[in-house]
Coordinates of C-alpha atoms in Angstrom, one line a residue:
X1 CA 120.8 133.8 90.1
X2 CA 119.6 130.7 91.2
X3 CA 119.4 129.5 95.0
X4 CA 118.0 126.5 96.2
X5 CA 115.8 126.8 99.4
X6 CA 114.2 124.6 101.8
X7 CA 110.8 124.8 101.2
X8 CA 109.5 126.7 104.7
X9 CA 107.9 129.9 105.3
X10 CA 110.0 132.6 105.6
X11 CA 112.6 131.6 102.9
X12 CA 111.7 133.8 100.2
X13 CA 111.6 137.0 102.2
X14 CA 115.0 135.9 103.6
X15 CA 116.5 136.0 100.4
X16 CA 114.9 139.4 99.2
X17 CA 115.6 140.9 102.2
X18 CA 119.4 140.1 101.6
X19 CA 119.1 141.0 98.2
X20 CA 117.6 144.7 99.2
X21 CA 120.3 145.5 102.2
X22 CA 122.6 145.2 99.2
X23 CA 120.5 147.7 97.2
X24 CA 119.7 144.9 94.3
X25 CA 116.6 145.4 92.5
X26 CA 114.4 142.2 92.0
X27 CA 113.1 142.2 88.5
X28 CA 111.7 138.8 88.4
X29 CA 111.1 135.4 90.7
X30 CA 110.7 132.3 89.6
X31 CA 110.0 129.0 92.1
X32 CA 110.2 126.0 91.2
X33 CA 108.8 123.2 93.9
X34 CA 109.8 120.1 91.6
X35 CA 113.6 120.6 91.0
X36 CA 114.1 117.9 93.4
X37 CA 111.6 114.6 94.5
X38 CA 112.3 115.9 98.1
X39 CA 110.7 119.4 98.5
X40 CA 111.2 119.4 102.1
X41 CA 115.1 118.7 101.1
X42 CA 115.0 122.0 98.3
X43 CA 112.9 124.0 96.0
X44 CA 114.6 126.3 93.5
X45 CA 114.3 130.2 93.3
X46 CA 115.2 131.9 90.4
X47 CA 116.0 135.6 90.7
X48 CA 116.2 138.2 87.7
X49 CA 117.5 141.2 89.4
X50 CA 119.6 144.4 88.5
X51 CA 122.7 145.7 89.6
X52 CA 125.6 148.8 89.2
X53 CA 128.2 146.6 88.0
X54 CA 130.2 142.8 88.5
X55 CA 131.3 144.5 91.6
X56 CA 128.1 144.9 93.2
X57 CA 126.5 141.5 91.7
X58 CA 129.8 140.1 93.9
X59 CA 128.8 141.6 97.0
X60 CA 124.9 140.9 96.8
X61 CA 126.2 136.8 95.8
X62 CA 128.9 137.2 98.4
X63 CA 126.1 138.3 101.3
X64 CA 123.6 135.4 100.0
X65 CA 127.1 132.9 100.8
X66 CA 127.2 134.1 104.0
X67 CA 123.5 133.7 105.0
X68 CA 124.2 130.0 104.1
X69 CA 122.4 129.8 100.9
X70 CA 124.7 129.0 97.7
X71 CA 123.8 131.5 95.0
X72 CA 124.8 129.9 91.1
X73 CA 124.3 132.4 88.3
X74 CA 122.2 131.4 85.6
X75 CA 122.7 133.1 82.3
X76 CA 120.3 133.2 79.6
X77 CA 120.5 133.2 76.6
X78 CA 118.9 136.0 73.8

C-alpha cells in the first residue's frame, strides 16, 4: 500500500497505529521524502504488510480512508 503523508512528526505512527487496530501486520516500510519537490506538501510511505484475506485488506484500506489518508495498492511484481 502506498499513502502519501505530509511530512510532520507523528505521521508514521498514525498510520501504523491504524494499521494495528485492524490487526495488520507491517512487514516492511519504505519512505520516500523526494516523491514530490514539495516535502512539506507529501512524502510517500510504502507499506508491505500481511493480512487474513481481501476482506480484511478492505477494512484496514477502508480505516486508512477514513483517517483522511488515501491508501493506493501497489503490487509488485515477482
Amino acid at each position: 500500500v502506498s499513502v502519501l503523508l505530509p511530512d510532520k512528526p507523528g505521521e508514521l505512527v498514525n498510520v501504523a497505529s491504524i494499521i494495528a487496530e485492524e490487526r495488520g501486520n507491517v512487514i516492511k516500510l519504505d519512505h520516500n521524502q523526494f516523491v514530490s519537490t514539495n516535502r512539506n506538501a507529501a512524502v510517500e510511505l510504502r507499506i508491505t504488510m500481511e493480512s487474513f484475506g481481501t476482506d480484511h485488506k478492505n477494512s484496514i484500506l477502508k480505516s486508512l480512508e477514513e483517517a483522511g489518508y488515501k491508501p493506493r495498492v501497489v503490487r509488485t511484481s515477482l
